[in-house]
Short mmCIF file of C-alpha atoms in Angstrom, two decimals:
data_model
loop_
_atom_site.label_atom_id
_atom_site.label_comp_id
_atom_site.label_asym_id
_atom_site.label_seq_id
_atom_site.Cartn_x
_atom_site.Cartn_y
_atom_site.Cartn_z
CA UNK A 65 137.06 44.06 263.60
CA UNK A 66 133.95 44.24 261.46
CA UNK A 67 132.52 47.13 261.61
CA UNK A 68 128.60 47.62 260.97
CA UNK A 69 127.27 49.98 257.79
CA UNK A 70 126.17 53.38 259.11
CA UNK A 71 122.33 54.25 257.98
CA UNK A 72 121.99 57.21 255.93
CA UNK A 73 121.32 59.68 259.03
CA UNK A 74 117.50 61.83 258.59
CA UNK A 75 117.73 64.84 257.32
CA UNK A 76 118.13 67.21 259.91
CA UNK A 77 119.00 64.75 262.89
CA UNK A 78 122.18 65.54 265.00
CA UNK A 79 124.79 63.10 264.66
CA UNK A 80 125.18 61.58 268.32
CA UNK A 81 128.79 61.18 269.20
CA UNK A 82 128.53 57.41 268.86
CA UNK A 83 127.05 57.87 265.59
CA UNK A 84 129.86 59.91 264.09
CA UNK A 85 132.46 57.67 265.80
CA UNK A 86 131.33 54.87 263.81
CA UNK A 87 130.91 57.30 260.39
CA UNK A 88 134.54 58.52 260.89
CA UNK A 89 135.50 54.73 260.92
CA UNK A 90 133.47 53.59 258.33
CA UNK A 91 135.49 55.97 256.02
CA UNK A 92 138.43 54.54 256.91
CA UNK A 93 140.79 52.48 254.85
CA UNK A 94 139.88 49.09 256.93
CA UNK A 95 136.21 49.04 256.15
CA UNK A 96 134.45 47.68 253.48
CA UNK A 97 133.60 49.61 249.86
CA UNK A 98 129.98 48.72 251.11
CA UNK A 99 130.67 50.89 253.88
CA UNK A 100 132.36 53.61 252.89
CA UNK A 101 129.48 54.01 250.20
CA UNK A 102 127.02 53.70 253.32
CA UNK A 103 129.38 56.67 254.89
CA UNK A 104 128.96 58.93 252.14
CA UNK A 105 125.27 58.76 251.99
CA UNK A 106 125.23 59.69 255.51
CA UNK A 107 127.27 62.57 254.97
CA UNK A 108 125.75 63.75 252.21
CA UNK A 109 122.16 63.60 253.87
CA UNK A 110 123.84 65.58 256.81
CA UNK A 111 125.18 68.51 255.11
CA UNK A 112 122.90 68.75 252.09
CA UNK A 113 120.47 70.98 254.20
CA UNK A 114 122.69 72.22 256.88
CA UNK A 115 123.78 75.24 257.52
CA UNK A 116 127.39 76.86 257.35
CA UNK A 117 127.96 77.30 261.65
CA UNK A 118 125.95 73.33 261.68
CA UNK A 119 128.71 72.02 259.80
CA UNK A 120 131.59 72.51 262.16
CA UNK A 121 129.30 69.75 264.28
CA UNK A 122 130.19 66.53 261.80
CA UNK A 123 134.42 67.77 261.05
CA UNK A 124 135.16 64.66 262.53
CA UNK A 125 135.03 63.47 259.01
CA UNK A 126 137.36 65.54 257.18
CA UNK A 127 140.51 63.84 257.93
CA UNK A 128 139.37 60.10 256.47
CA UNK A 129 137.52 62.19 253.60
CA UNK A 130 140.65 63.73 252.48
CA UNK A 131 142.70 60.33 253.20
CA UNK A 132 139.66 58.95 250.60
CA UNK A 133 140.45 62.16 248.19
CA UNK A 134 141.41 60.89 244.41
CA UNK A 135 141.10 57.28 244.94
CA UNK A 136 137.76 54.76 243.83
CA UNK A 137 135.90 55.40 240.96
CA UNK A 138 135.09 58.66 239.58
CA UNK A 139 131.67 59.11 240.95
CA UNK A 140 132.98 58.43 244.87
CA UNK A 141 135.71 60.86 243.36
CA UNK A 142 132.95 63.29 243.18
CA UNK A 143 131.24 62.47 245.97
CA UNK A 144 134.19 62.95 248.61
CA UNK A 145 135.43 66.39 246.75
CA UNK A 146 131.86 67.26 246.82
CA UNK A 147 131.48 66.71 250.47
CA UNK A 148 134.62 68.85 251.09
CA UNK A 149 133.05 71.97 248.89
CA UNK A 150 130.78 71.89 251.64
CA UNK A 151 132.15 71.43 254.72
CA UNK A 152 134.73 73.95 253.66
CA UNK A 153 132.25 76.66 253.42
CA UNK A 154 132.80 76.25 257.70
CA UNK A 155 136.03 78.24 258.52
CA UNK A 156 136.61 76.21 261.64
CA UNK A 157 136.51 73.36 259.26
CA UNK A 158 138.73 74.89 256.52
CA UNK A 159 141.19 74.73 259.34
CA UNK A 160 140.84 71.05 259.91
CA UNK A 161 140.65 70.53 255.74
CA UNK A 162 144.21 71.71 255.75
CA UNK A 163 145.85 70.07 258.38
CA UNK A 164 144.35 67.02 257.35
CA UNK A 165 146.89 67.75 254.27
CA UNK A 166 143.61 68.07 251.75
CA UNK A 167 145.95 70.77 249.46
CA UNK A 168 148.52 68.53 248.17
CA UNK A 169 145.61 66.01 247.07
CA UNK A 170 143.40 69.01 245.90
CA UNK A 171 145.64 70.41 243.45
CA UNK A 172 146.14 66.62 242.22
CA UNK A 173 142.26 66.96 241.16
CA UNK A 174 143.03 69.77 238.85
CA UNK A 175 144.98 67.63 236.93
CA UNK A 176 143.27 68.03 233.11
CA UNK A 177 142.96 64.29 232.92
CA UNK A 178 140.56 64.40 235.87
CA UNK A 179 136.34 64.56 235.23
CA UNK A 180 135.60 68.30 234.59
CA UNK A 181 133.14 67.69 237.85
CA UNK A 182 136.08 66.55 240.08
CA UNK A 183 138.08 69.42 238.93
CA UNK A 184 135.37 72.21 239.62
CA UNK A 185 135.04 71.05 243.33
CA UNK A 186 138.88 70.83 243.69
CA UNK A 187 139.29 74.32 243.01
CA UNK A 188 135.79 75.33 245.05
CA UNK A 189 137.56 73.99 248.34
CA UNK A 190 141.15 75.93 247.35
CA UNK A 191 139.21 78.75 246.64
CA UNK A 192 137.71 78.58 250.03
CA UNK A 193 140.91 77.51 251.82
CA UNK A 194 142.85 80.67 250.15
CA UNK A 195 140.22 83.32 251.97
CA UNK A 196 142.79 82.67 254.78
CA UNK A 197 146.64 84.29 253.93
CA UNK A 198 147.80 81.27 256.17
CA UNK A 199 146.88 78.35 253.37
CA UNK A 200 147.86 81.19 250.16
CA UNK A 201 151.54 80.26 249.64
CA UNK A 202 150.85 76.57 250.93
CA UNK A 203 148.34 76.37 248.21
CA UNK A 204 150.88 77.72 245.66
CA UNK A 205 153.72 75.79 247.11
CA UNK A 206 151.48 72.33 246.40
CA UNK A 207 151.63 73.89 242.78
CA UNK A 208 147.95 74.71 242.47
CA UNK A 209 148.29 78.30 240.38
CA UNK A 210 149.62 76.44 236.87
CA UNK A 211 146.42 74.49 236.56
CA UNK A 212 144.04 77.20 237.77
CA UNK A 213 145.74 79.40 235.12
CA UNK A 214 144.63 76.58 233.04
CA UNK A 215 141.21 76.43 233.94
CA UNK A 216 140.86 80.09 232.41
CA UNK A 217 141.19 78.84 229.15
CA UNK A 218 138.53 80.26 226.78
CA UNK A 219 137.45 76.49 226.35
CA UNK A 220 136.87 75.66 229.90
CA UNK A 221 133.13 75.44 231.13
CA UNK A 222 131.95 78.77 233.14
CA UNK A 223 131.46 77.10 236.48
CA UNK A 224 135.70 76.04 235.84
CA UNK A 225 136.74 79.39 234.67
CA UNK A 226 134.52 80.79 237.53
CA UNK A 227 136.42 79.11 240.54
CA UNK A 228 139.48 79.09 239.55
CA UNK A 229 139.42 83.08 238.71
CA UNK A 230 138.27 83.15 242.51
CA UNK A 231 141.03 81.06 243.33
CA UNK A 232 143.23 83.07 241.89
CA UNK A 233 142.08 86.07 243.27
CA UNK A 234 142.27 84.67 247.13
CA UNK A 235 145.63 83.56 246.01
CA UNK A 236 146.78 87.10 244.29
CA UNK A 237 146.69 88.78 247.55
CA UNK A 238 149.77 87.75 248.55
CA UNK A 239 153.03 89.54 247.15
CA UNK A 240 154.82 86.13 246.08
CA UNK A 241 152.00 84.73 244.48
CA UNK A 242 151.66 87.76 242.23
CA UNK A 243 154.85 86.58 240.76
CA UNK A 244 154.16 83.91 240.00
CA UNK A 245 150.72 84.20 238.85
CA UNK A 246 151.86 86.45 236.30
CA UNK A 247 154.76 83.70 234.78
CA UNK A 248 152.54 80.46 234.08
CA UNK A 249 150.59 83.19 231.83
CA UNK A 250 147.30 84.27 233.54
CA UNK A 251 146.93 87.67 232.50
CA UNK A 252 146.58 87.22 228.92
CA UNK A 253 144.17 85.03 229.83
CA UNK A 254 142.63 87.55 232.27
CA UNK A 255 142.44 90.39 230.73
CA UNK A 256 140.67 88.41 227.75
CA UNK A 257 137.72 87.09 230.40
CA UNK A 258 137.25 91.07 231.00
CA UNK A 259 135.33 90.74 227.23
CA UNK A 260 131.64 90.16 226.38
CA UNK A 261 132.60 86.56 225.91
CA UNK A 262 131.04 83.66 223.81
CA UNK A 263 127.98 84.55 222.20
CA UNK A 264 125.80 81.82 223.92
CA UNK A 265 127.29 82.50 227.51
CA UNK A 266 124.46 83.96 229.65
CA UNK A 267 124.72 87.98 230.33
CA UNK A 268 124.98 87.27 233.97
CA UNK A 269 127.46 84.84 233.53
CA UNK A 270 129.54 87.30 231.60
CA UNK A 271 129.86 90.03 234.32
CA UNK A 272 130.34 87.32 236.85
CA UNK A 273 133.23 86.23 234.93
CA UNK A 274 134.50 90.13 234.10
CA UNK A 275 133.91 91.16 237.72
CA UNK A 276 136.16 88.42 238.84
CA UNK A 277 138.86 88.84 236.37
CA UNK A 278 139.31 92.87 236.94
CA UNK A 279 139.55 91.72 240.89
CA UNK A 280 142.32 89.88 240.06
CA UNK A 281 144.19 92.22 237.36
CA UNK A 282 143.78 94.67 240.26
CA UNK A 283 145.42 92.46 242.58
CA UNK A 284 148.96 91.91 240.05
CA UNK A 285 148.65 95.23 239.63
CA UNK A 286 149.87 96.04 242.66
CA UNK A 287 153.47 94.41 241.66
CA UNK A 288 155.35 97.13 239.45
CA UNK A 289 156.36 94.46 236.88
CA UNK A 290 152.85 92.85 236.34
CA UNK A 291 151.83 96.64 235.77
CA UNK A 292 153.19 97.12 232.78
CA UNK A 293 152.10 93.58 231.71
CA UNK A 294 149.05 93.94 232.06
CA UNK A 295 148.91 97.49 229.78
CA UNK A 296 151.07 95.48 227.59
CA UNK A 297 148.32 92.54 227.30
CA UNK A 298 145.61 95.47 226.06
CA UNK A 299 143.48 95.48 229.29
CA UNK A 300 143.33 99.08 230.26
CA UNK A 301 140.34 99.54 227.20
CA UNK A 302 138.76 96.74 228.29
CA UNK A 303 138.95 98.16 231.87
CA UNK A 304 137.66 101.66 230.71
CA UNK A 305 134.67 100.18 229.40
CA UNK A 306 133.76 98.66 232.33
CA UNK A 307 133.17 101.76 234.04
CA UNK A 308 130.25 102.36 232.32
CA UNK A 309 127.28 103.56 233.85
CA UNK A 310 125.70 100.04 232.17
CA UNK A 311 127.74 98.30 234.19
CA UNK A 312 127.12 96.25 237.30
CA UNK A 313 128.29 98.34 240.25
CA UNK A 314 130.90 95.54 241.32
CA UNK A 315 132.32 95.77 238.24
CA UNK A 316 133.35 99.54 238.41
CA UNK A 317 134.27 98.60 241.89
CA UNK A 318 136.73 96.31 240.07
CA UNK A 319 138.03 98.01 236.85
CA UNK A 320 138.00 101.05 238.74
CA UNK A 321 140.52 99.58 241.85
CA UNK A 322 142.22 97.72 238.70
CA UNK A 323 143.17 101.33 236.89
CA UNK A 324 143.90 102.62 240.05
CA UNK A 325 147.02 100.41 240.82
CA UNK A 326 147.90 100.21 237.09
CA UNK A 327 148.05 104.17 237.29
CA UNK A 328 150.99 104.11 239.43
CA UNK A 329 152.84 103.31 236.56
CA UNK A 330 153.73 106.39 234.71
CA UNK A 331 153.15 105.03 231.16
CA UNK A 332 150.40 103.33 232.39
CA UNK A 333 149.25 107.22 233.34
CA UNK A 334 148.85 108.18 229.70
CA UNK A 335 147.82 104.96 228.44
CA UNK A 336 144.92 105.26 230.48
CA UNK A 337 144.18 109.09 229.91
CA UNK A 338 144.23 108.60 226.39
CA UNK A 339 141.38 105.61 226.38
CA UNK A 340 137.88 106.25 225.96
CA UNK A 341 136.92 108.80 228.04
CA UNK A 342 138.11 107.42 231.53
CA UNK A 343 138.57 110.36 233.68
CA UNK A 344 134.77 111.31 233.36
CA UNK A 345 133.76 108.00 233.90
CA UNK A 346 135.57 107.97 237.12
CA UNK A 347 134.37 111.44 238.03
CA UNK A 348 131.47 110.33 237.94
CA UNK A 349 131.51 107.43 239.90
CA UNK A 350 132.16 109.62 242.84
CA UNK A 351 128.95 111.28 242.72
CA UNK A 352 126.62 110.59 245.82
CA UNK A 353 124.48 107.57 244.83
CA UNK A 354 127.99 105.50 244.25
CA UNK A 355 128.77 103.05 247.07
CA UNK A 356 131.68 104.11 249.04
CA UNK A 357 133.96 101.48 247.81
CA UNK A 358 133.52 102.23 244.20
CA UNK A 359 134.13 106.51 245.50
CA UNK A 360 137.46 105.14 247.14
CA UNK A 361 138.47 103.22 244.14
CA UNK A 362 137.88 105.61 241.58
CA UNK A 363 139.23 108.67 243.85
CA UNK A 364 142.24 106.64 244.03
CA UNK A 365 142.64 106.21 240.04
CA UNK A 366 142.34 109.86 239.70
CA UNK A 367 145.24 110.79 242.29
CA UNK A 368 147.66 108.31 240.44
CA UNK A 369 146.16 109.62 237.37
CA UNK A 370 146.71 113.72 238.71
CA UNK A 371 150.38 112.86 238.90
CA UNK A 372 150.48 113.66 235.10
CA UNK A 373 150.41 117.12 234.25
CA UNK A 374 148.39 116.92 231.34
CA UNK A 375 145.47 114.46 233.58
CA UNK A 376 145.59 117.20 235.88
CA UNK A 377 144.25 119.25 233.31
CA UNK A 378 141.80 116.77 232.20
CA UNK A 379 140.10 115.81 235.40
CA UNK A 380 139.55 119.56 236.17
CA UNK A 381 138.08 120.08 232.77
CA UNK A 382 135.93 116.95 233.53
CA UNK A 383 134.26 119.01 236.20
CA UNK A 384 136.07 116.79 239.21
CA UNK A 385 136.61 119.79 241.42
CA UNK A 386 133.56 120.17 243.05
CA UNK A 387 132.98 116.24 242.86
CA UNK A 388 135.74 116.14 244.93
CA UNK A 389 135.48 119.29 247.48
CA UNK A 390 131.56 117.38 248.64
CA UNK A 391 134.11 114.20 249.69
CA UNK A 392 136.17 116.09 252.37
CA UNK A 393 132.25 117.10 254.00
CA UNK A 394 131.02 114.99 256.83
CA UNK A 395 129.72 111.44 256.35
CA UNK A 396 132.26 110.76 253.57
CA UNK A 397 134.34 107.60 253.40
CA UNK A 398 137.70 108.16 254.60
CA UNK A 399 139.53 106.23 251.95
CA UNK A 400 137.36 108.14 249.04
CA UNK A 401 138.04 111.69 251.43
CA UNK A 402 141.59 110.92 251.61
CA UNK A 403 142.18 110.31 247.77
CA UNK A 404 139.99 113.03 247.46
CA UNK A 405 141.85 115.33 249.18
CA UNK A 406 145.41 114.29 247.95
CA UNK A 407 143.82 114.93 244.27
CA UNK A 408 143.09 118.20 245.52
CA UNK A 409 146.71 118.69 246.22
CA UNK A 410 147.93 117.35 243.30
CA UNK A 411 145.79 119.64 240.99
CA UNK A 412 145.87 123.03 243.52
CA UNK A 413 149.93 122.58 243.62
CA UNK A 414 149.84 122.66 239.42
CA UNK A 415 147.39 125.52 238.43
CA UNK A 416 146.39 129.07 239.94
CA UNK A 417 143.29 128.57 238.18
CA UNK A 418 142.76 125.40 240.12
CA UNK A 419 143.21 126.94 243.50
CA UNK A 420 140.24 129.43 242.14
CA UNK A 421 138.10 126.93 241.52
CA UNK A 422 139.25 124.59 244.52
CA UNK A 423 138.39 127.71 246.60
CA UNK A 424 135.05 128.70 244.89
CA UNK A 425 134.23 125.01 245.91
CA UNK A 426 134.59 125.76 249.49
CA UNK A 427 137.70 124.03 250.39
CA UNK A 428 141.03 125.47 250.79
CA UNK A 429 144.40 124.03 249.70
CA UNK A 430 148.50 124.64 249.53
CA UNK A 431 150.23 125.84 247.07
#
């Protein structure tokens, strides 16, 4: 059967049933190049302007799209992952995307042979698929994690290193994948995105890049092993710094929740300690005008932290006391009050002269 070309739709039109009966079969592998370039245009004019919930209206296409995925020239290459990035910004369509079997081909597109363009859309549509713990270990089963490690070399473009750190850090959430993030040799890598970076590289793009990386560190961190990796690799100074009061507030978010898990090492304990000045940082970042995440992540440094005797000592002499008495009060977040509160413990349970000053605070504790 010949089948007609498909107009480029109008911006903005619905696709009538009929309409994307005949685009879906126009993709297919028994049409015509003609009209599979036809198809494309059409899809592109329908999603360049629509909106994430419109886009669930055309996934009709995403099976012969990801049937189409790595094969034609490089630009129709681009075009198909491209269409992809965006219908997978849909999670009704991510859904579709991966039964249609789009992984296995995906991770084929971060192969280092393929255009850097191909490869940055690739990882955009893994990055979206691994939001959902139901497609992480399918994505790392397909063998997508040695090639995103890749794509954090120091010599990969920004917009590459970006989405694949993102991948990565989707992908880093589950227990397995820690594993074996931390073999094919991310973390060096990592924890040397958590620097300032080339000298030509855009401030913005910098912290972007840090931000992303400490999420991830954080997330290894939580397996015992990677933990003293990670210290090993040098990125506990790195981390410190971030906690700045310069920095962007999502990056003490971060590098605080990174030092947090990393302090459940013991060595890891006095590493940290004996950086530059960490303990007031965090202190600090509990204060009032901190978001409640970034209270919760650095309250829960300092209780891994208090489990040293000698960081008990420093955090009271860094004037956390008080700090941490106004987070048990009303209004607080319960993850910051809770951490707060087990600090409290920690520190009253060590020191008479803690208890004094836990009680001149206004809060009681057990000895």
């Amino acid at each position: 059967m010949i089948i007609d070309d498909t107009p480029a739709q109008p911006r903005g039109e619905p696709l009538s049933r009929r309409d994307l009966k005949n685009l879906v079969r126009n993709l297919g592998a028994a049409s015509r190049p003609s009209q599979r370039n036809s198809a494309r245009a059409t899809i592109k004019s329908l999603y360049i302007d629509a909106g994430t919930d419109s886009l669930a209206s055309i996934a009709g296409v995403i099976p012969p799209l990801v049937q189409l995925l790595g094969s034609g020239s490089a630009a129709q290459v681009q075009a198909d992952a491209s269409a992809l990035t965006k219908l997978a910004q849909n999670i009704d369509n991510q859904v579709v995307i991966s039964a249609a079997g789009a992984i296995p081909r995906l991770v084929q597109l971060l192969n280092p042979v393929t255009p850097a363009e191909v490869r940055y859309h690739a990882a955009v549509v893994l990055s979206n698929l691994a939001v959902n713990a139901d497609y992480q270990l399918a994505i790392a089963t397909a063998g997508a994690i040695p090639p995103l490690v890749l794509l954090l070399s120091p010599s990969s473009h920004i917009d590459l290193q970006y989405n694949a750190v993102c991948a990565l850090g989707s992908l880093a959430e589950n227990s397995d994948n820690q594993v074996t993030i931390a073999a094919d040799g991310a973390i060096p890598l990592l924890v040397q995105m958590l620097g300032p970076g080339p000298p030509d590289r855009a401030a913005k793009n910098v912290q972007i890049v840090q931000q992303h990386a400490a999420c991830v560190l954080g997330c290894l961190a939580l397996n015992a092993d990677n933990q003293v990796t990670i210290a090993a690799a040098g990125a506990i100074p790195p981390l410190v710094l971030l906690l700045s009061p310069s920095s962007h507030i999502d990056l003490q978010c971060n590098a605080a929740g990174a030092l947090a898990n990393l302090a459940q090492n013991d060595d890891n304990q006095v590493i940290i300690a004996a950086a530059a000045g960490p303990i007031p940082l965090l202190v600090q970042l509990l204060g009032p005008d901190s978001l409640a995440v970034v209270q919760c992540n650095a309250a829960g440094a300092l209780v891994n932290l208090a489990q040293n005797d000698d960081n008990q000592v420093t955090i009271a002499a860094a004037g956390a006391i008080p700090t941490l008495v106004r987070l048990l009060g009303p209004g607080s977040d319960t993850c910051a009050s809770l951490n707060a509160a087990r600090t409290l413990e920690l520190l009253g349970q060590s020191s008479a002269e803690h208890r004094a000053s836990i009680a001149a605070a206004g809060a009681r504790c057990q000895r």
